């Protein structure tokens, strides 16, 4: 759960995010039990593992995956976007076929029908034809499939760089800026090592944003 903890920590301290709705699936609870201890299996334990306290912690709204009457189960509760990270093959299939037996499934289905960003950190490899078909259906429905693949081209061997890179790409999908961009390390236009326009990622950040800054977060296994 290293990546979810890192991403949650970065989102919680982002100045443009007012609240985060956090939900942990049954599968993710089993992983947390192995990583954190037998009595630490819920959303609050994930937040604690991310080192959140004070104002960042106060942004969180915690939900059980069986809590189908939670506000985030309804499209009338307007938020900036939804992310399932990591996203299991089971959740991918449920979202692709419209099955909504859990709060995470329902939150994903709401994002699709309402048209706000849905990012799925699908973690399975190699892909089967079933995986590919489910991803195809979700892409056509408007979701973003964003596997947690390390960006080996960014330089350095520090794992934190890979975690930060994924987090920044996630923020891009929601139209949120890097809260701490720092100095521009790229060479000048006259330097032969300067990258082509658009940057190494090959992806421009979305231009539009929603006025209300909230996120739905699903922690799957």
PDB file of C-alpha atoms in Angstrom, residues 99-220:
ATOM      1  CA  UNK A  99     -22.559  -3.847 -11.105  1.00  0.00           C
ATOM      2  CA  UNK A 100     -22.618  -1.698  -7.953  1.00  0.00           C
ATOM      3  CA  UNK A 101     -22.703  -3.902  -4.860  1.00  0.00           C
ATOM      4  CA  UNK A 102     -20.262  -1.792  -2.832  1.00  0.00           C
ATOM      5  CA  UNK A 103     -19.718   1.897  -2.170  1.00  0.00           C
ATOM      6  CA  UNK A 104     -16.541   1.922  -4.272  1.00  0.00           C
ATOM      7  CA  UNK A 105     -18.450   0.386  -7.200  1.00  0.00           C
ATOM      8  CA  UNK A 106     -21.258   2.886  -6.728  1.00  0.00           C
ATOM      9  CA  UNK A 107     -18.887   5.866  -6.531  1.00  0.00           C
ATOM     10  CA  UNK A 108     -17.250   4.774  -9.785  1.00  0.00           C
ATOM     11  CA  UNK A 109     -20.603   4.294 -11.479  1.00  0.00           C
ATOM     12  CA  UNK A 110     -21.716   7.757 -10.345  1.00  0.00           C
ATOM     13  CA  UNK A 111     -18.560   9.321 -11.800  1.00  0.00           C
ATOM     14  CA  UNK A 112     -19.251   7.681 -15.160  1.00  0.00           C
ATOM     15  CA  UNK A 113     -22.883   8.738 -15.342  1.00  0.00           C
ATOM     16  CA  UNK A 114     -22.209  12.272 -14.109  1.00  0.00           C
ATOM     17  CA  UNK A 115     -19.221  12.742 -16.399  1.00  0.00           C
ATOM     18  CA  UNK A 116     -16.568  13.813 -13.922  1.00  0.00           C
ATOM     19  CA  UNK A 117     -13.100  12.196 -13.972  1.00  0.00           C
ATOM     20  CA  UNK A 118     -12.804   8.563 -12.935  1.00  0.00           C
ATOM     21  CA  UNK A 119      -9.208   7.337 -12.618  1.00  0.00           C
ATOM     22  CA  UNK A 120      -8.566   3.614 -12.207  1.00  0.00           C
ATOM     23  CA  UNK A 121      -5.111   2.510 -11.100  1.00  0.00           C
ATOM     24  CA  UNK A 122      -5.520  -0.980 -12.541  1.00  0.00           C
ATOM     25  CA  UNK A 123      -2.669  -3.071 -11.156  1.00  0.00           C
ATOM     26  CA  UNK A 124      -2.908  -6.481 -12.900  1.00  0.00           C
ATOM     27  CA  UNK A 125      -0.240  -7.801 -15.303  1.00  0.00           C
ATOM     28  CA  UNK A 126      -0.167  -9.440 -17.729  1.00  0.00           C
ATOM     29  CA  UNK A 127      -3.546  -8.516 -19.167  1.00  0.00           C
ATOM     30  CA  UNK A 128      -6.038 -11.129 -20.239  1.00  0.00           C
ATOM     31  CA  UNK A 129      -8.566 -10.526 -23.001  1.00  0.00           C
ATOM     32  CA  UNK A 130     -11.192 -10.027 -20.282  1.00  0.00           C
ATOM     33  CA  UNK A 131      -9.085  -7.242 -18.742  1.00  0.00           C
ATOM     34  CA  UNK A 132      -8.587  -5.579 -22.123  1.00  0.00           C
ATOM     35  CA  UNK A 133     -12.297  -5.711 -22.962  1.00  0.00           C
ATOM     36  CA  UNK A 134     -13.250  -4.281 -19.582  1.00  0.00           C
ATOM     37  CA  UNK A 135     -10.706  -1.468 -19.968  1.00  0.00           C
ATOM     38  CA  UNK A 136     -11.981  -0.782 -23.484  1.00  0.00           C
ATOM     39  CA  UNK A 137     -15.550  -0.460 -22.242  1.00  0.00           C
ATOM     40  CA  UNK A 138     -14.538   1.852 -19.423  1.00  0.00           C
ATOM     41  CA  UNK A 139     -12.419   4.015 -21.711  1.00  0.00           C
ATOM     42  CA  UNK A 140     -15.382   4.394 -24.055  1.00  0.00           C
ATOM     43  CA  UNK A 141     -17.531   5.305 -21.043  1.00  0.00           C
ATOM     44  CA  UNK A 142     -15.114   8.095 -20.109  1.00  0.00           C
ATOM     45  CA  UNK A 143     -12.828   6.577 -17.457  1.00  0.00           C
ATOM     46  CA  UNK A 144      -9.050   6.985 -17.380  1.00  0.00           C
ATOM     47  CA  UNK A 145      -7.012   3.800 -16.957  1.00  0.00           C
ATOM     48  CA  UNK A 146      -3.780   4.785 -15.231  1.00  0.00           C
ATOM     49  CA  UNK A 147      -1.766   1.721 -14.151  1.00  0.00           C
ATOM     50  CA  UNK A 148       0.819   2.400 -11.422  1.00  0.00           C
ATOM     51  CA  UNK A 149       3.767   1.940 -13.785  1.00  0.00           C
ATOM     52  CA  UNK A 150       7.112   3.483 -12.717  1.00  0.00           C
ATOM     53  CA  UNK A 151       8.320   6.282 -14.991  1.00  0.00           C
ATOM     54  CA  UNK A 152      11.885   5.139 -15.587  1.00  0.00           C
ATOM     55  CA  UNK A 153      12.685   8.136 -17.798  1.00  0.00           C
ATOM     56  CA  UNK A 154      12.467  10.790 -15.055  1.00  0.00           C
ATOM     57  CA  UNK A 155      15.972  10.059 -13.765  1.00  0.00           C
ATOM     58  CA  UNK A 156      17.290   9.086 -10.364  1.00  0.00           C
ATOM     59  CA  UNK A 157      16.784   5.892  -8.398  1.00  0.00           C
ATOM     60  CA  UNK A 158      14.808   7.245  -5.460  1.00  0.00           C
ATOM     61  CA  UNK A 159      11.451   5.471  -5.150  1.00  0.00           C
ATOM     62  CA  UNK A 160       9.889   8.699  -3.926  1.00  0.00           C
ATOM     63  CA  UNK A 161      10.428  10.248  -7.360  1.00  0.00           C
ATOM     64  CA  UNK A 162       8.289   7.561  -8.956  1.00  0.00           C
ATOM     65  CA  UNK A 163       5.580   7.987  -6.322  1.00  0.00           C
ATOM     66  CA  UNK A 164       5.577  11.766  -6.787  1.00  0.00           C
ATOM     67  CA  UNK A 165       5.431  11.406 -10.572  1.00  0.00           C
ATOM     68  CA  UNK A 166       2.327   9.213 -10.379  1.00  0.00           C
ATOM     69  CA  UNK A 167       0.722  11.611  -7.912  1.00  0.00           C
ATOM     70  CA  UNK A 168       1.346  14.618 -10.168  1.00  0.00           C
ATOM     71  CA  UNK A 169      -0.148  12.808 -13.162  1.00  0.00           C
ATOM     72  CA  UNK A 170      -3.185  12.038 -11.020  1.00  0.00           C
ATOM     73  CA  UNK A 171      -3.505  15.709 -10.084  1.00  0.00           C
ATOM     74  CA  UNK A 172      -3.336  16.544 -13.807  1.00  0.00           C
ATOM     75  CA  UNK A 173      -6.392  14.380 -14.474  1.00  0.00           C
ATOM     76  CA  UNK A 174      -8.365  16.482 -11.983  1.00  0.00           C
ATOM     77  CA  UNK A 175      -7.067  19.806 -13.281  1.00  0.00           C
ATOM     78  CA  UNK A 176      -5.135  20.477 -10.085  1.00  0.00           C
ATOM     79  CA  UNK A 177      -1.701  22.138 -10.209  1.00  0.00           C
ATOM     80  CA  UNK A 178       1.437  20.906  -8.526  1.00  0.00           C
ATOM     81  CA  UNK A 179       1.271  22.632  -5.125  1.00  0.00           C
ATOM     82  CA  UNK A 180       5.070  22.912  -4.963  1.00  0.00           C
ATOM     83  CA  UNK A 181       6.492  23.065  -8.493  1.00  0.00           C
ATOM     84  CA  UNK A 182       9.819  24.545  -7.406  1.00  0.00           C
ATOM     85  CA  UNK A 183      12.288  26.004  -9.912  1.00  0.00           C
ATOM     86  CA  UNK A 184      12.061  24.860 -13.509  1.00  0.00           C
ATOM     87  CA  UNK A 185      14.909  22.352 -13.957  1.00  0.00           C
ATOM     88  CA  UNK A 186      14.485  22.042 -17.734  1.00  0.00           C
ATOM     89  CA  UNK A 187      17.187  23.400 -20.080  1.00  0.00           C
ATOM     90  CA  UNK A 188      16.563  26.549 -22.054  1.00  0.00           C
ATOM     91  CA  UNK A 189      15.243  26.618 -25.611  1.00  0.00           C
ATOM     92  CA  UNK A 190      18.753  27.112 -26.985  1.00  0.00           C
ATOM     93  CA  UNK A 191      20.105  24.031 -25.238  1.00  0.00           C
ATOM     94  CA  UNK A 192      20.256  20.994 -27.555  1.00  0.00           C
ATOM     95  CA  UNK A 193      19.131  18.841 -24.628  1.00  0.00           C
ATOM     96  CA  UNK A 194      15.866  20.756 -24.287  1.00  0.00           C
ATOM     97  CA  UNK A 195      12.784  18.504 -24.606  1.00  0.00           C
ATOM     98  CA  UNK A 196      10.177  18.977 -27.282  1.00  0.00           C
ATOM     99  CA  UNK A 197       7.139  21.104 -26.486  1.00  0.00           C
ATOM    100  CA  UNK A 198       4.703  19.287 -24.236  1.00  0.00           C
ATOM    101  CA  UNK A 199       7.312  17.765 -21.917  1.00  0.00           C
ATOM    102  CA  UNK A 200       8.507  14.224 -21.447  1.00  0.00           C
ATOM    103  CA  UNK A 201       5.131  12.900 -20.358  1.00  0.00           C
ATOM    104  CA  UNK A 202       3.499  13.747 -23.674  1.00  0.00           C
ATOM    105  CA  UNK A 203       0.328  14.833 -21.874  1.00  0.00           C
ATOM    106  CA  UNK A 204      -1.042  18.293 -21.286  1.00  0.00           C
ATOM    107  CA  UNK A 205      -2.852  19.118 -18.062  1.00  0.00           C
ATOM    108  CA  UNK A 206      -6.620  19.641 -18.443  1.00  0.00           C
ATOM    109  CA  UNK A 207      -7.600  23.262 -18.865  1.00  0.00           C
ATOM    110  CA  UNK A 208     -10.923  23.206 -17.013  1.00  0.00           C
ATOM    111  CA  UNK A 209     -11.571  22.628 -13.321  1.00  0.00           C
ATOM    112  CA  UNK A 210     -14.646  22.273 -11.141  1.00  0.00           C
ATOM    113  CA  UNK A 211     -15.404  24.941  -8.583  1.00  0.00           C
ATOM    114  CA  UNK A 212     -15.914  22.578  -5.664  1.00  0.00           C
ATOM    115  CA  UNK A 213     -12.709  20.800  -4.693  1.00  0.00           C
ATOM    116  CA  UNK A 214     -13.521  17.377  -3.327  1.00  0.00           C
ATOM    117  CA  UNK A 215     -12.380  13.894  -4.246  1.00  0.00           C
ATOM    118  CA  UNK A 216     -13.762  10.422  -3.872  1.00  0.00           C
ATOM    119  CA  UNK A 217     -11.068   7.957  -3.041  1.00  0.00           C
ATOM    120  CA  UNK A 218     -11.500   4.195  -3.238  1.00  0.00           C
ATOM    121  CA  UNK A 219      -8.823   1.900  -1.865  1.00  0.00           C
ATOM    122  CA  UNK A 220      -9.099  -1.466  -3.599  1.00  0.00           C
TER     123      UNK A 220
END
